[in-house]
PDB file of C-alpha atoms in Angstrom:
ATOM      1  CA  UNK T 646     -15.549-249.353  -6.272  1.00 61.00           C
ATOM      2  CA  UNK T 647     -13.322-251.682  -4.334  1.00 76.00           C
ATOM      3  CA  UNK T 648     -13.804-253.248  -0.966  1.00 87.00           C
ATOM      4  CA  UNK T 649     -11.380-251.607   1.452  1.00 94.00           C
ATOM      5  CA  UNK T 650      -9.415-253.904   3.747  1.00 96.00           C
ATOM      6  CA  UNK T 651     -10.065-251.427   6.559  1.00 96.00           C
ATOM      7  CA  UNK T 652     -13.853-251.807   6.067  1.00 96.00           C
ATOM      8  CA  UNK T 653     -13.544-255.587   6.255  1.00 97.00           C
ATOM      9  CA  UNK T 654     -11.390-255.231   9.383  1.00 98.00           C
ATOM     10  CA  UNK T 655     -14.026-252.964  10.957  1.00 97.00           C
ATOM     11  CA  UNK T 656     -16.673-255.672  10.422  1.00 97.00           C
ATOM     12  CA  UNK T 657     -14.274-258.137  12.108  1.00 98.00           C
ATOM     13  CA  UNK T 658     -14.019-255.940  15.200  1.00 97.00           C
ATOM     14  CA  UNK T 659     -11.368-253.442  14.208  1.00 97.00           C
ATOM     15  CA  UNK T 660      -8.012-252.847  15.781  1.00 97.00           C
ATOM     16  CA  UNK T 661      -9.272-253.553  19.300  1.00 97.00           C
ATOM     17  CA  UNK T 662     -10.364-257.106  18.466  1.00 97.00           C
ATOM     18  CA  UNK T 663      -7.785-257.887  15.776  1.00 97.00           C
ATOM     19  CA  UNK T 664      -4.981-256.367  17.898  1.00 95.00           C
ATOM     20  CA  UNK T 665      -3.523-254.885  14.780  1.00 95.00           C
ATOM     21  CA  UNK T 666      -4.338-252.011  12.474  1.00 96.00           C
ATOM     22  CA  UNK T 667      -5.358-253.270   9.033  1.00 97.00           C
ATOM     23  CA  UNK T 668      -4.530-250.772   6.310  1.00 96.00           C
ATOM     24  CA  UNK T 669      -4.016-253.012   3.292  1.00 96.00           C
ATOM     25  CA  UNK T 670      -5.079-256.309   1.796  1.00 96.00           C
ATOM     26  CA  UNK T 671      -1.671-257.661   2.794  1.00 97.00           C
ATOM     27  CA  UNK T 672      -2.346-256.736   6.451  1.00 97.00           C
ATOM     28  CA  UNK T 673      -5.738-258.410   6.241  1.00 97.00           C
ATOM     29  CA  UNK T 674      -4.263-261.553   4.689  1.00 97.00           C
ATOM     30  CA  UNK T 675      -1.683-261.794   7.462  1.00 97.00           C
ATOM     31  CA  UNK T 676      -4.339-261.438  10.159  1.00 98.00           C
ATOM     32  CA  UNK T 677      -6.498-264.123   8.525  1.00 98.00           C
ATOM     33  CA  UNK T 678      -3.590-266.519   8.056  1.00 97.00           C
ATOM     34  CA  UNK T 679      -2.641-266.126  11.729  1.00 97.00           C
ATOM     35  CA  UNK T 680      -6.216-267.065  12.712  1.00 97.00           C
ATOM     36  CA  UNK T 681      -8.967-264.586  13.501  1.00 97.00           C
ATOM     37  CA  UNK T 682     -10.121-264.162  17.093  1.00 97.00           C
ATOM     38  CA  UNK T 683     -13.365-265.881  18.065  1.00 97.00           C
ATOM     39  CA  UNK T 684     -14.666-262.400  18.957  1.00 97.00           C
ATOM     40  CA  UNK T 685     -14.323-261.451  15.272  1.00 98.00           C
ATOM     41  CA  UNK T 686     -16.789-264.215  14.449  1.00 97.00           C
ATOM     42  CA  UNK T 687     -19.340-262.780  16.848  1.00 95.00           C
ATOM     43  CA  UNK T 688     -18.819-259.231  15.553  1.00 97.00           C
ATOM     44  CA  UNK T 689     -19.120-260.168  11.874  1.00 97.00           C
ATOM     45  CA  UNK T 690     -22.207-262.303  12.445  1.00 96.00           C
ATOM     46  CA  UNK T 691     -23.865-259.465  14.354  1.00 95.00           C
ATOM     47  CA  UNK T 692     -22.983-257.040  11.543  1.00 95.00           C
ATOM     48  CA  UNK T 693     -24.478-259.419   8.990  1.00 95.00           C
ATOM     49  CA  UNK T 694     -27.515-260.753  10.822  1.00 94.00           C
ATOM     50  CA  UNK T 695     -28.070-258.812  14.011  1.00 90.00           C
ATOM     51  CA  UNK T 696     -29.273-261.208  16.682  1.00 87.00           C
ATOM     52  CA  UNK T 697     -31.619-264.163  16.617  1.00 85.00           C
ATOM     53  CA  UNK T 698     -32.187-267.243  14.505  1.00 87.00           C
ATOM     54  CA  UNK T 699     -30.448-265.960  11.365  1.00 88.00           C
ATOM     55  CA  UNK T 700     -27.404-265.022  13.437  1.00 93.00           C
ATOM     56  CA  UNK T 701     -27.154-268.471  15.018  1.00 91.00           C
ATOM     57  CA  UNK T 702     -27.595-270.187  11.665  1.00 91.00           C
ATOM     58  CA  UNK T 703     -24.864-268.032  10.155  1.00 93.00           C
ATOM     59  CA  UNK T 704     -22.531-268.441  13.136  1.00 93.00           C
ATOM     60  CA  UNK T 705     -22.719-272.222  13.099  1.00 93.00           C
ATOM     61  CA  UNK T 706     -22.459-272.284   9.308  1.00 91.00           C
ATOM     62  CA  UNK T 707     -19.009-270.753   9.612  1.00 92.00           C
ATOM     63  CA  UNK T 708     -17.890-272.758  12.641  1.00 92.00           C
ATOM     64  CA  UNK T 709     -20.004-275.732  13.784  1.00 92.00           C
ATOM     65  CA  UNK T 710     -21.382-275.380  17.323  1.00 91.00           C
ATOM     66  CA  UNK T 711     -19.343-278.220  18.857  1.00 92.00           C
ATOM     67  CA  UNK T 712     -16.151-276.908  17.244  1.00 92.00           C
ATOM     68  CA  UNK T 713     -16.871-273.368  18.413  1.00 90.00           C
ATOM     69  CA  UNK T 714     -17.187-274.601  21.992  1.00 89.00           C
ATOM     70  CA  UNK T 715     -13.592-275.843  21.736  1.00 89.00           C
ATOM     71  CA  UNK T 716     -12.287-272.586  20.234  1.00 83.00           C
ATOM     72  CA  UNK T 717     -11.286-270.286  23.057  1.00 84.00           C
ATOM     73  CA  UNK T 718      -9.117-267.698  21.329  1.00 92.00           C
ATOM     74  CA  UNK T 719      -8.474-268.170  17.632  1.00 95.00           C
ATOM     75  CA  UNK T 720     -10.189-269.746  14.663  1.00 96.00           C
ATOM     76  CA  UNK T 721      -8.158-271.970  12.376  1.00 95.00           C
ATOM     77  CA  UNK T 722      -7.120-270.728   8.933  1.00 96.00           C
ATOM     78  CA  UNK T 723     -10.027-272.314   7.049  1.00 95.00           C
ATOM     79  CA  UNK T 724     -12.599-270.885   9.493  1.00 95.00           C
ATOM     80  CA  UNK T 725     -10.842-267.514   9.351  1.00 96.00           C
ATOM     81  CA  UNK T 726     -11.027-267.514   5.559  1.00 96.00           C
ATOM     82  CA  UNK T 727     -14.763-268.264   5.651  1.00 95.00           C
ATOM     83  CA  UNK T 728     -15.218-265.453   8.144  1.00 97.00           C
ATOM     84  CA  UNK T 729     -13.199-262.983   6.069  1.00 97.00           C
ATOM     85  CA  UNK T 730     -15.354-263.791   3.022  1.00 96.00           C
ATOM     86  CA  UNK T 731     -18.487-263.071   5.037  1.00 97.00           C
ATOM     87  CA  UNK T 732     -17.054-259.792   6.347  1.00 97.00           C
ATOM     88  CA  UNK T 733     -16.055-258.799   2.803  1.00 97.00           C
ATOM     89  CA  UNK T 734     -19.581-259.465   1.510  1.00 97.00           C
ATOM     90  CA  UNK T 735     -21.142-257.576   4.438  1.00 97.00           C
ATOM     91  CA  UNK T 736     -18.837-254.572   3.892  1.00 97.00           C
ATOM     92  CA  UNK T 737     -19.685-254.446   0.186  1.00 96.00           C
ATOM     93  CA  UNK T 738     -23.405-254.928   0.774  1.00 97.00           C
ATOM     94  CA  UNK T 739     -23.417-252.146   3.384  1.00 96.00           C
ATOM     95  CA  UNK T 740     -21.693-249.848   0.915  1.00 94.00           C
ATOM     96  CA  UNK T 741     -24.140-250.642  -1.893  1.00 95.00           C
ATOM     97  CA  UNK T 742     -27.310-250.450   0.199  1.00 95.00           C
ATOM     98  CA  UNK T 743     -26.153-247.629   2.525  1.00 93.00           C
ATOM     99  CA  UNK T 744     -28.499-249.001   5.185  1.00 93.00           C
ATOM    100  CA  UNK T 745     -27.699-251.967   7.478  1.00 91.00           C
ATOM    101  CA  UNK T 746     -31.294-253.212   7.504  1.00 92.00           C
ATOM    102  CA  UNK T 747     -31.622-253.214   3.709  1.00 95.00           C
ATOM    103  CA  UNK T 748     -28.222-254.875   3.505  1.00 95.00           C
ATOM    104  CA  UNK T 749     -29.449-257.657   5.828  1.00 94.00           C
ATOM    105  CA  UNK T 750     -32.569-258.104   3.723  1.00 95.00           C
ATOM    106  CA  UNK T 751     -30.363-258.575   0.672  1.00 96.00           C
ATOM    107  CA  UNK T 752     -27.910-260.928   2.413  1.00 96.00           C
ATOM    108  CA  UNK T 753     -30.625-263.189   3.846  1.00 95.00           C
ATOM    109  CA  UNK T 754     -33.135-262.939   1.013  1.00 95.00           C
ATOM    110  CA  UNK T 755     -33.368-265.455  -1.802  1.00 96.00           C
ATOM    111  CA  UNK T 756     -31.808-263.860  -4.878  1.00 95.00           C
ATOM    112  CA  UNK T 757     -33.072-265.067  -8.262  1.00 95.00           C
ATOM    113  CA  UNK T 758     -29.872-263.750  -9.890  1.00 94.00           C
ATOM    114  CA  UNK T 759     -27.926-266.133  -7.665  1.00 95.00           C
ATOM    115  CA  UNK T 760     -29.916-269.194  -8.634  1.00 95.00           C
ATOM    116  CA  UNK T 761     -32.448-268.695  -5.849  1.00 96.00           C
ATOM    117  CA  UNK T 762     -29.761-268.868  -3.164  1.00 96.00           C
ATOM    118  CA  UNK T 763     -29.183-266.478  -0.277  1.00 96.00           C
ATOM    119  CA  UNK T 764     -25.938-264.462  -0.489  1.00 97.00           C
ATOM    120  CA  UNK T 765     -24.879-265.483   3.039  1.00 95.00           C
ATOM    121  CA  UNK T 766     -24.993-269.126   1.972  1.00 93.00           C
ATOM    122  CA  UNK T 767     -22.889-268.457  -1.118  1.00 94.00           C
ATOM    123  CA  UNK T 768     -20.297-266.553   0.899  1.00 93.00           C
ATOM    124  CA  UNK T 769     -19.148-269.828   2.470  1.00 90.00           C
ATOM    125  CA  UNK T 770     -17.058-270.538  -0.636  1.00 93.00           C
ATOM    126  CA  UNK T 771     -14.706-268.248  -2.535  1.00 94.00           C
ATOM    127  CA  UNK T 772     -16.508-268.782  -5.850  1.00 96.00           C
ATOM    128  CA  UNK T 773     -19.876-268.137  -4.224  1.00 96.00           C
ATOM    129  CA  UNK T 774     -18.561-264.955  -2.632  1.00 96.00           C
ATOM    130  CA  UNK T 775     -17.345-263.817  -6.048  1.00 96.00           C
ATOM    131  CA  UNK T 776     -20.840-264.353  -7.458  1.00 96.00           C
ATOM    132  CA  UNK T 777     -22.324-262.211  -4.682  1.00 97.00           C
ATOM    133  CA  UNK T 778     -19.684-259.521  -5.203  1.00 95.00           C
ATOM    134  CA  UNK T 779     -20.398-259.460  -8.932  1.00 95.00           C
ATOM    135  CA  UNK T 780     -24.137-259.060  -8.305  1.00 96.00           C
ATOM    136  CA  UNK T 781     -23.505-256.224  -5.836  1.00 96.00           C
ATOM    137  CA  UNK T 782     -21.191-254.475  -8.313  1.00 93.00           C
ATOM    138  CA  UNK T 783     -23.842-254.798 -11.011  1.00 92.00           C
ATOM    139  CA  UNK T 784     -26.425-253.316  -8.653  1.00 91.00           C
ATOM    140  CA  UNK T 785     -24.115-250.473  -7.655  1.00 88.00           C
ATOM    141  CA  UNK T 786     -23.355-249.526 -11.217  1.00 85.00           C
ATOM    142  CA  UNK T 787     -26.904-250.140 -12.511  1.00 81.00           C
ATOM    143  CA  UNK T 788     -25.810-252.872 -14.856  1.00 66.00           C
ATOM    144  CA  UNK T 789     -28.335-255.462 -16.033  1.00 62.00           C
ATOM    145  CA  UNK T 790     -28.627-258.204 -13.434  1.00 57.00           C
TER     146      UNK T 790
END
């Protein structure tokens, strides 16, 4: 099982928000390097957390509130990379759990296999996102966790 670039793009708002069809990892990389739209941030956070306190915490963990107020169109590259990691984790979690609510429970729940950390917190760094991906792959393939 691999995470499809098109699934990540869908979490980020799809062609309508990204203003480009994403068919490959290369397409996704180019979109991220150009800076993701602020609307992608809102879409991905809603896909991950729904609405409410968790959503606000996640939103401002990717882009601080004062910085977000200054962003009118595009996120910078670093913010875009953080957002892409989140979207990648959400896409994979949705595929493994096959239910958005159960996926949210996993993403926001403390995971002993991740050192007692929540997957959404780990997704802020590339290495943390890899840990979450590895755990999800193990769960998908019924490997010992």
